[in-house]
PDB file of C-alpha atoms in Angstrom:
ATOM      1  CA  UNK H   1       8.160   5.809 -17.215  1.00 76.00           C
ATOM      2  CA  UNK H   2       6.862   4.924 -13.774  1.00 84.00           C
ATOM      3  CA  UNK H   3       3.279   4.046 -13.454  1.00 90.00           C
ATOM      4  CA  UNK H   4       2.618   6.342 -10.619  1.00 94.00           C
ATOM      5  CA  UNK H   5       5.191   9.261 -10.050  1.00 95.00           C
ATOM      6  CA  UNK H   6       5.326  11.459  -7.135  1.00 95.00           C
ATOM      7  CA  UNK H   7       8.012  14.041  -5.944  1.00 91.00           C
ATOM      8  CA  UNK H   8      10.066  12.445  -3.153  1.00 90.00           C
ATOM      9  CA  UNK H   9      10.414  15.559  -1.381  1.00 89.00           C
ATOM     10  CA  UNK H  10      11.009  16.204   1.521  1.00 94.00           C
ATOM     11  CA  UNK H  11       8.804  19.141   1.701  1.00 95.00           C
ATOM     12  CA  UNK H  12       9.729  21.160   4.884  1.00 96.00           C
ATOM     13  CA  UNK H  13       7.012  23.627   5.890  1.00 97.00           C
ATOM     14  CA  UNK H  14       6.213  25.635   8.785  1.00 97.00           C
ATOM     15  CA  UNK H  15       3.230  24.973  11.156  1.00 98.00           C
ATOM     16  CA  UNK H  16       0.124  26.450   9.886  1.00 97.00           C
ATOM     17  CA  UNK H  17       1.339  26.431   6.148  1.00 97.00           C
ATOM     18  CA  UNK H  18      -0.748  25.102   3.190  1.00 97.00           C
ATOM     19  CA  UNK H  19       1.165  22.426   1.218  1.00 97.00           C
ATOM     20  CA  UNK H  20       0.024  20.558  -1.975  1.00 96.00           C
ATOM     21  CA  UNK H  21       1.396  17.398  -3.425  1.00 94.00           C
ATOM     22  CA  UNK H  22       0.843  15.956  -6.984  1.00 94.00           C
ATOM     23  CA  UNK H  23       0.914  12.590  -8.492  1.00 95.00           C
ATOM     24  CA  UNK H  24       0.569  11.567 -12.023  1.00 96.00           C
ATOM     25  CA  UNK H  25      -0.314   8.093 -13.392  1.00 94.00           C
ATOM     26  CA  UNK H  26       0.407   6.647 -16.751  1.00 92.00           C
ATOM     27  CA  UNK H  27      -2.544   4.081 -17.394  1.00 87.00           C
ATOM     28  CA  UNK H  28      -5.544   6.047 -18.450  1.00 85.00           C
ATOM     29  CA  UNK H  29      -7.775   2.853 -17.747  1.00 83.00           C
ATOM     30  CA  UNK H  30      -7.080   3.313 -13.791  1.00 83.00           C
ATOM     31  CA  UNK H  31     -10.259   2.794 -11.814  1.00 81.00           C
ATOM     32  CA  UNK H  32      -9.783   4.068  -8.432  1.00 88.00           C
ATOM     33  CA  UNK H  33      -7.222   6.399  -6.629  1.00 92.00           C
ATOM     34  CA  UNK H  34      -6.313   6.805  -2.930  1.00 94.00           C
ATOM     35  CA  UNK H  35      -3.902   8.876  -0.779  1.00 96.00           C
ATOM     36  CA  UNK H  36      -2.497   6.705   2.112  1.00 96.00           C
ATOM     37  CA  UNK H  37      -0.191   8.111   5.041  1.00 97.00           C
ATOM     38  CA  UNK H  38       2.853   6.017   6.225  1.00 97.00           C
ATOM     39  CA  UNK H  39       4.728   7.043   9.238  1.00 96.00           C
ATOM     40  CA  UNK H  40       8.264   5.952   9.685  1.00 92.00           C
ATOM     41  CA  UNK H  41       8.616   2.029   9.938  1.00 87.00           C
ATOM     42  CA  UNK H  42       4.841   1.742  10.170  1.00 93.00           C
ATOM     43  CA  UNK H  43       2.290   0.433   7.854  1.00 94.00           C
ATOM     44  CA  UNK H  44       0.317   2.645   5.269  1.00 95.00           C
ATOM     45  CA  UNK H  45      -3.001   3.940   6.683  1.00 95.00           C
ATOM     46  CA  UNK H  46      -5.750   5.187   4.380  1.00 93.00           C
ATOM     47  CA  UNK H  47      -6.133   8.704   4.400  1.00 95.00           C
ATOM     48  CA  UNK H  48      -8.784   9.156   1.912  1.00 93.00           C
ATOM     49  CA  UNK H  49     -10.352   8.018  -1.539  1.00 90.00           C
ATOM     50  CA  UNK H  50     -10.164  10.426  -4.244  1.00 92.00           C
ATOM     51  CA  UNK H  51     -13.052  11.088  -6.664  1.00 82.00           C
ATOM     52  CA  UNK H  52     -13.512  13.001  -9.897  1.00 82.00           C
ATOM     53  CA  UNK H  53     -15.719  15.404  -8.066  1.00 84.00           C
ATOM     54  CA  UNK H  54     -13.037  16.088  -5.389  1.00 85.00           C
ATOM     55  CA  UNK H  55     -13.387  15.441  -1.765  1.00 90.00           C
ATOM     56  CA  UNK H  56     -12.584  17.085   1.328  1.00 93.00           C
ATOM     57  CA  UNK H  57     -12.224  15.778   5.111  1.00 93.00           C
ATOM     58  CA  UNK H  58     -11.165  18.491   7.340  1.00 96.00           C
ATOM     59  CA  UNK H  59      -8.072  19.997   6.348  1.00 97.00           C
ATOM     60  CA  UNK H  60      -7.498  17.470   3.484  1.00 97.00           C
ATOM     61  CA  UNK H  61      -8.664  18.057   0.011  1.00 96.00           C
ATOM     62  CA  UNK H  62      -8.109  15.475  -2.782  1.00 96.00           C
ATOM     63  CA  UNK H  63      -8.807  16.119  -6.487  1.00 95.00           C
ATOM     64  CA  UNK H  64      -8.629  13.831  -9.388  1.00 94.00           C
ATOM     65  CA  UNK H  65      -8.084  15.011 -13.067  1.00 93.00           C
ATOM     66  CA  UNK H  66      -8.587  12.192 -15.464  1.00 91.00           C
ATOM     67  CA  UNK H  67      -7.962  14.176 -18.502  1.00 91.00           C
ATOM     68  CA  UNK H  68      -4.563  15.066 -17.257  1.00 92.00           C
ATOM     69  CA  UNK H  69      -4.015  11.927 -15.293  1.00 93.00           C
ATOM     70  CA  UNK H  70      -2.983  13.515 -12.113  1.00 93.00           C
ATOM     71  CA  UNK H  71      -4.234  13.390  -8.487  1.00 95.00           C
ATOM     72  CA  UNK H  72      -3.763  16.104  -5.960  1.00 96.00           C
ATOM     73  CA  UNK H  73      -3.579  16.395  -1.930  1.00 97.00           C
ATOM     74  CA  UNK H  74      -3.910  19.712  -0.273  1.00 97.00           C
ATOM     75  CA  UNK H  75      -3.224  20.052   3.574  1.00 97.00           C
ATOM     76  CA  UNK H  76      -4.412  23.244   5.053  1.00 98.00           C
ATOM     77  CA  UNK H  77      -3.147  24.642   8.441  1.00 98.00           C
ATOM     78  CA  UNK H  78      -0.379  22.058   8.771  1.00 98.00           C
ATOM     79  CA  UNK H  79       0.376  20.468  11.972  1.00 98.00           C
ATOM     80  CA  UNK H  80       3.396  18.844  13.458  1.00 97.00           C
ATOM     81  CA  UNK H  81       1.624  15.475  13.346  1.00 97.00           C
ATOM     82  CA  UNK H  82       1.010  15.744   9.711  1.00 98.00           C
ATOM     83  CA  UNK H  83       4.788  14.914   9.319  1.00 98.00           C
ATOM     84  CA  UNK H  84       4.770  11.515   7.354  1.00 97.00           C
ATOM     85  CA  UNK H  85       5.197  10.118   3.843  1.00 97.00           C
ATOM     86  CA  UNK H  86       2.170  10.440   1.824  1.00 97.00           C
ATOM     87  CA  UNK H  87       1.609   7.774  -0.703  1.00 97.00           C
ATOM     88  CA  UNK H  88      -0.440   8.091  -3.985  1.00 96.00           C
ATOM     89  CA  UNK H  89      -2.206   4.992  -4.933  1.00 94.00           C
ATOM     90  CA  UNK H  90      -3.907   3.904  -8.102  1.00 93.00           C
ATOM     91  CA  UNK H  91      -5.986   0.735  -8.468  1.00 87.00           C
ATOM     92  CA  UNK H  92      -5.428  -0.514 -11.987  1.00 76.00           C
ATOM     93  CA  UNK H  93      -8.381  -2.590 -12.856  1.00 67.00           C
ATOM     94  CA  UNK H  94     -12.011  -3.286 -11.635  1.00 65.00           C
ATOM     95  CA  UNK H  95     -12.628  -6.699 -10.387  1.00 67.00           C
ATOM     96  CA  UNK H  96      -9.307  -6.955  -8.558  1.00 69.00           C
ATOM     97  CA  UNK H  97      -7.364  -5.022  -6.213  1.00 72.00           C
ATOM     98  CA  UNK H  98      -3.757  -4.236  -7.867  1.00 80.00           C
ATOM     99  CA  UNK H  99      -2.511  -1.268  -6.089  1.00 87.00           C
ATOM    100  CA  UNK H 100       0.223   0.707  -7.774  1.00 91.00           C
ATOM    101  CA  UNK H 101       2.022   2.820  -5.243  1.00 94.00           C
ATOM    102  CA  UNK H 102       4.201   5.871  -5.922  1.00 94.00           C
ATOM    103  CA  UNK H 103       7.494   6.120  -3.956  1.00 94.00           C
ATOM    104  CA  UNK H 104       5.518   8.599  -1.413  1.00 95.00           C
ATOM    105  CA  UNK H 105       6.451  12.326  -0.744  1.00 95.00           C
ATOM    106  CA  UNK H 106       8.042  12.967   2.577  1.00 96.00           C
ATOM    107  CA  UNK H 107       6.488  15.921   4.502  1.00 97.00           C
ATOM    108  CA  UNK H 108       8.129  17.547   7.554  1.00 97.00           C
ATOM    109  CA  UNK H 109       6.121  20.218   9.365  1.00 97.00           C
ATOM    110  CA  UNK H 110       8.370  22.298  11.389  1.00 97.00           C
ATOM    111  CA  UNK H 111       7.567  24.366  14.685  1.00 94.00           C
TER     112      UNK H 111
ATOM    113  CA  UNK O   1     -13.798  -4.926  14.798  1.00 50.00           C
ATOM    114  CA  UNK O   2     -10.363  -6.736  14.607  1.00 63.00           C
ATOM    115  CA  UNK O   3      -7.954  -5.273  12.341  1.00 91.00           C
ATOM    116  CA  UNK O   4      -5.208  -6.879  10.103  1.00 95.00           C
ATOM    117  CA  UNK O   5      -2.635  -8.732  12.201  1.00 96.00           C
ATOM    118  CA  UNK O   6       0.722 -10.292  10.805  1.00 97.00           C
ATOM    119  CA  UNK O   7       3.252 -12.352  12.352  1.00 97.00           C
ATOM    120  CA  UNK O   8       6.132 -12.484  13.014  1.00 97.00           C
ATOM    121  CA  UNK O   9       6.967  -8.724  13.319  1.00 96.00           C
ATOM    122  CA  UNK O  10      10.755  -9.316  12.664  1.00 96.00           C
ATOM    123  CA  UNK O  11      12.663 -12.249  11.017  1.00 96.00           C
ATOM    124  CA  UNK O  12      16.380 -12.827  10.147  1.00 98.00           C
ATOM    125  CA  UNK O  13      17.035 -15.433   7.608  1.00 98.00           C
ATOM    126  CA  UNK O  14      20.014 -16.587   5.737  1.00 98.00           C
ATOM    127  CA  UNK O  15      20.416 -16.573   1.936  1.00 98.00           C
ATOM    128  CA  UNK O  16      19.027 -19.844   0.341  1.00 98.00           C
ATOM    129  CA  UNK O  17      16.553 -20.527   3.046  1.00 98.00           C
ATOM    130  CA  UNK O  18      12.789 -20.359   3.021  1.00 98.00           C
ATOM    131  CA  UNK O  19      10.247 -18.086   5.011  1.00 98.00           C
ATOM    132  CA  UNK O  20       6.480 -18.222   5.818  1.00 98.00           C
ATOM    133  CA  UNK O  21       4.566 -15.140   6.946  1.00 98.00           C
ATOM    134  CA  UNK O  22       1.303 -15.102   8.184  1.00 98.00           C
ATOM    135  CA  UNK O  23      -1.774 -12.545   8.105  1.00 97.00           C
ATOM    136  CA  UNK O  24      -5.089 -12.427   9.487  1.00 95.00           C
ATOM    137  CA  UNK O  25      -7.549 -10.178   7.745  1.00 92.00           C
ATOM    138  CA  UNK O  26      -9.915  -7.746   9.331  1.00 89.00           C
ATOM    139  CA  UNK O  27     -13.328  -8.965  10.378  1.00 84.00           C
ATOM    140  CA  UNK O  28     -15.549  -9.211   7.391  1.00 83.00           C
ATOM    141  CA  UNK O  29     -12.976  -8.800   4.733  1.00 88.00           C
ATOM    142  CA  UNK O  30     -12.323 -12.015   2.694  1.00 89.00           C
ATOM    143  CA  UNK O  31      -9.798 -10.662   0.040  1.00 91.00           C
ATOM    144  CA  UNK O  32      -6.217 -10.361   1.042  1.00 94.00           C
ATOM    145  CA  UNK O  33      -3.208  -8.898  -0.734  1.00 94.00           C
ATOM    146  CA  UNK O  34       0.593  -9.057  -0.197  1.00 97.00           C
ATOM    147  CA  UNK O  35       2.987  -6.247  -0.768  1.00 97.00           C
ATOM    148  CA  UNK O  36       6.860  -5.863  -0.504  1.00 97.00           C
ATOM    149  CA  UNK O  37       8.142  -2.777   0.647  1.00 96.00           C
ATOM    150  CA  UNK O  38      11.827  -1.998   0.089  1.00 95.00           C
ATOM    151  CA  UNK O  39      13.627   0.990   1.958  1.00 91.00           C
ATOM    152  CA  UNK O  40      12.622   4.062   0.511  1.00 89.00           C
ATOM    153  CA  UNK O  41      10.285   2.818  -2.042  1.00 92.00           C
ATOM    154  CA  UNK O  42       6.423   2.586  -2.068  1.00 93.00           C
ATOM    155  CA  UNK O  43       4.873  -0.961  -1.581  1.00 95.00           C
ATOM    156  CA  UNK O  44       4.879  -3.332  -4.576  1.00 95.00           C
ATOM    157  CA  UNK O  45       2.030  -5.699  -5.288  1.00 93.00           C
ATOM    158  CA  UNK O  46       3.023  -9.257  -4.935  1.00 96.00           C
ATOM    159  CA  UNK O  47      -0.227 -11.028  -5.263  1.00 94.00           C
ATOM    160  CA  UNK O  48      -3.959 -11.267  -4.089  1.00 92.00           C
ATOM    161  CA  UNK O  49      -6.115 -14.064  -2.679  1.00 93.00           C
ATOM    162  CA  UNK O  50      -9.912 -14.202  -2.922  1.00 89.00           C
ATOM    163  CA  UNK O  51     -11.968 -17.355  -2.039  1.00 88.00           C
ATOM    164  CA  UNK O  52      -8.796 -19.277  -1.552  1.00 92.00           C
ATOM    165  CA  UNK O  53      -7.464 -18.781  -5.026  1.00 92.00           C
ATOM    166  CA  UNK O  54      -4.877 -16.219  -6.566  1.00 92.00           C
ATOM    167  CA  UNK O  55      -6.696 -13.537  -8.093  1.00 87.00           C
ATOM    168  CA  UNK O  56      -3.976 -11.282  -9.579  1.00 87.00           C
ATOM    169  CA  UNK O  57      -0.148 -11.418  -9.442  1.00 91.00           C
ATOM    170  CA  UNK O  58       2.554  -8.685  -9.776  1.00 91.00           C
ATOM    171  CA  UNK O  59       5.968  -9.183 -11.335  1.00 92.00           C
ATOM    172  CA  UNK O  60       7.360 -11.557  -8.836  1.00 96.00           C
ATOM    173  CA  UNK O  61       9.175 -14.819  -9.548  1.00 97.00           C
ATOM    174  CA  UNK O  62       7.479 -18.099  -8.714  1.00 97.00           C
ATOM    175  CA  UNK O  63       9.638 -18.480  -5.577  1.00 98.00           C
ATOM    176  CA  UNK O  64       7.100 -16.063  -4.024  1.00 98.00           C
ATOM    177  CA  UNK O  65       3.757 -18.173  -3.364  1.00 97.00           C
ATOM    178  CA  UNK O  66       0.879 -17.877  -1.145  1.00 97.00           C
ATOM    179  CA  UNK O  67      -2.196 -19.609   0.387  1.00 96.00           C
ATOM    180  CA  UNK O  68      -5.351 -18.506   1.719  1.00 96.00           C
ATOM    181  CA  UNK O  69      -7.388 -20.504   4.087  1.00 95.00           C
ATOM    182  CA  UNK O  70     -11.117 -20.845   4.774  1.00 93.00           C
ATOM    183  CA  UNK O  71     -10.934 -18.347   7.600  1.00 91.00           C
ATOM    184  CA  UNK O  72      -9.591 -15.854   5.122  1.00 92.00           C
ATOM    185  CA  UNK O  73      -6.204 -15.836   6.797  1.00 94.00           C
ATOM    186  CA  UNK O  74      -3.241 -16.000   4.506  1.00 97.00           C
ATOM    187  CA  UNK O  75       0.479 -17.006   4.241  1.00 98.00           C
ATOM    188  CA  UNK O  76       3.213 -15.713   1.991  1.00 98.00           C
ATOM    189  CA  UNK O  77       6.072 -18.168   1.291  1.00 98.00           C
ATOM    190  CA  UNK O  78       9.407 -17.231  -0.038  1.00 98.00           C
ATOM    191  CA  UNK O  79      11.866 -19.956  -1.421  1.00 97.00           C
ATOM    192  CA  UNK O  80      15.402 -19.587  -1.973  1.00 98.00           C
ATOM    193  CA  UNK O  81      15.852 -16.192  -0.143  1.00 98.00           C
ATOM    194  CA  UNK O  82      18.056 -13.738  -1.827  1.00 98.00           C
ATOM    195  CA  UNK O  83      19.579 -10.674  -0.341  1.00 97.00           C
ATOM    196  CA  UNK O  84      17.184  -8.497  -2.279  1.00 97.00           C
ATOM    197  CA  UNK O  85      14.093  -9.878  -0.545  1.00 98.00           C
ATOM    198  CA  UNK O  86      15.117  -8.014   2.546  1.00 97.00           C
ATOM    199  CA  UNK O  87      12.115  -5.661   2.834  1.00 97.00           C
ATOM    200  CA  UNK O  88       8.907  -4.882   4.823  1.00 97.00           C
ATOM    201  CA  UNK O  89       6.089  -7.358   3.995  1.00 98.00           C
ATOM    202  CA  UNK O  90       2.570  -6.005   3.956  1.00 97.00           C
ATOM    203  CA  UNK O  91      -0.604  -7.715   4.038  1.00 97.00           C
ATOM    204  CA  UNK O  92      -3.753  -5.921   3.220  1.00 95.00           C
ATOM    205  CA  UNK O  93      -7.461  -7.001   3.636  1.00 93.00           C
ATOM    206  CA  UNK O  94     -10.616  -5.720   1.798  1.00 89.00           C
ATOM    207  CA  UNK O  95     -14.098  -6.483   0.792  1.00 85.00           C
ATOM    208  CA  UNK O  96     -14.604  -8.792  -2.301  1.00 79.00           C
ATOM    209  CA  UNK O  97     -13.579  -7.290  -5.516  1.00 72.00           C
ATOM    210  CA  UNK O  98     -16.555  -5.167  -6.901  1.00 72.00           C
ATOM    211  CA  UNK O  99     -17.814  -4.362  -3.512  1.00 74.00           C
ATOM    212  CA  UNK O 100     -17.052  -1.108  -1.794  1.00 71.00           C
ATOM    213  CA  UNK O 101     -14.650   1.463  -3.159  1.00 71.00           C
ATOM    214  CA  UNK O 102     -11.581  -0.841  -3.331  1.00 77.00           C
ATOM    215  CA  UNK O 103     -10.214   0.455  -0.193  1.00 85.00           C
ATOM    216  CA  UNK O 104      -7.666  -1.832   1.369  1.00 89.00           C
ATOM    217  CA  UNK O 105      -6.620  -2.053   5.130  1.00 91.00           C
ATOM    218  CA  UNK O 106      -2.978  -2.903   5.939  1.00 95.00           C
ATOM    219  CA  UNK O 107      -1.362  -4.903   8.753  1.00 96.00           C
ATOM    220  CA  UNK O 108       1.698  -3.615  10.691  1.00 96.00           C
ATOM    221  CA  UNK O 109       4.063  -5.687   8.497  1.00 97.00           C
ATOM    222  CA  UNK O 110       6.743  -8.193   8.951  1.00 97.00           C
ATOM    223  CA  UNK O 111      10.358  -7.073   8.433  1.00 97.00           C
ATOM    224  CA  UNK O 112      12.436  -9.525   6.878  1.00 98.00           C
ATOM    225  CA  UNK O 113      16.302  -9.313   6.893  1.00 98.00           C
ATOM    226  CA  UNK O 114      18.206 -11.743   4.694  1.00 98.00           C
ATOM    227  CA  UNK O 115      21.962 -12.169   5.412  1.00 97.00           C
TER     228      UNK O 115
END
């Protein structure tokens, strides 16, 4: 079983739609969680950190469920510019950075 | 604030050769991590440097080695290149472990092709 699993997609949605991605992780001792966005042939860029209390940044909402070991990302009112690959990331231990990435979920927002 | 920079942007090498990739961390960040991203995959952790010492390593063979310099910049060296080493190599910088929220910031990457 992979340490971090995501549905690779692609998710093709019309502009204005709401889309949700889920990600599961296998190590219950994982410490911190993130969503990164990666455009084609570019570097990953931090979208948001994910906290147990949930957090929101504009149209983006992230949730963490430690009991079920999954992370979610909700995008409301999708824009064409949201088209990208969304990477779920788990940091496996405190005291070090050892990011474990999922394979990413591709999103295409259609006009 | 200066972001993470990497050089070169692209590189073509032959199997068996050696390569050195370079990274300058973001201003104020003294921890550098390296990742390998194959096509269609998420990045895979190679190793991390903090205070000029390796501070964690992923499942990569010893022919992948690194250095960190007093100015926090870093090098990734790969010996005896194999075709499967063809990938995007990403450098990420961050605050020291235990400070902040463990957020990392990535450079633009070096795309290595081994023929």
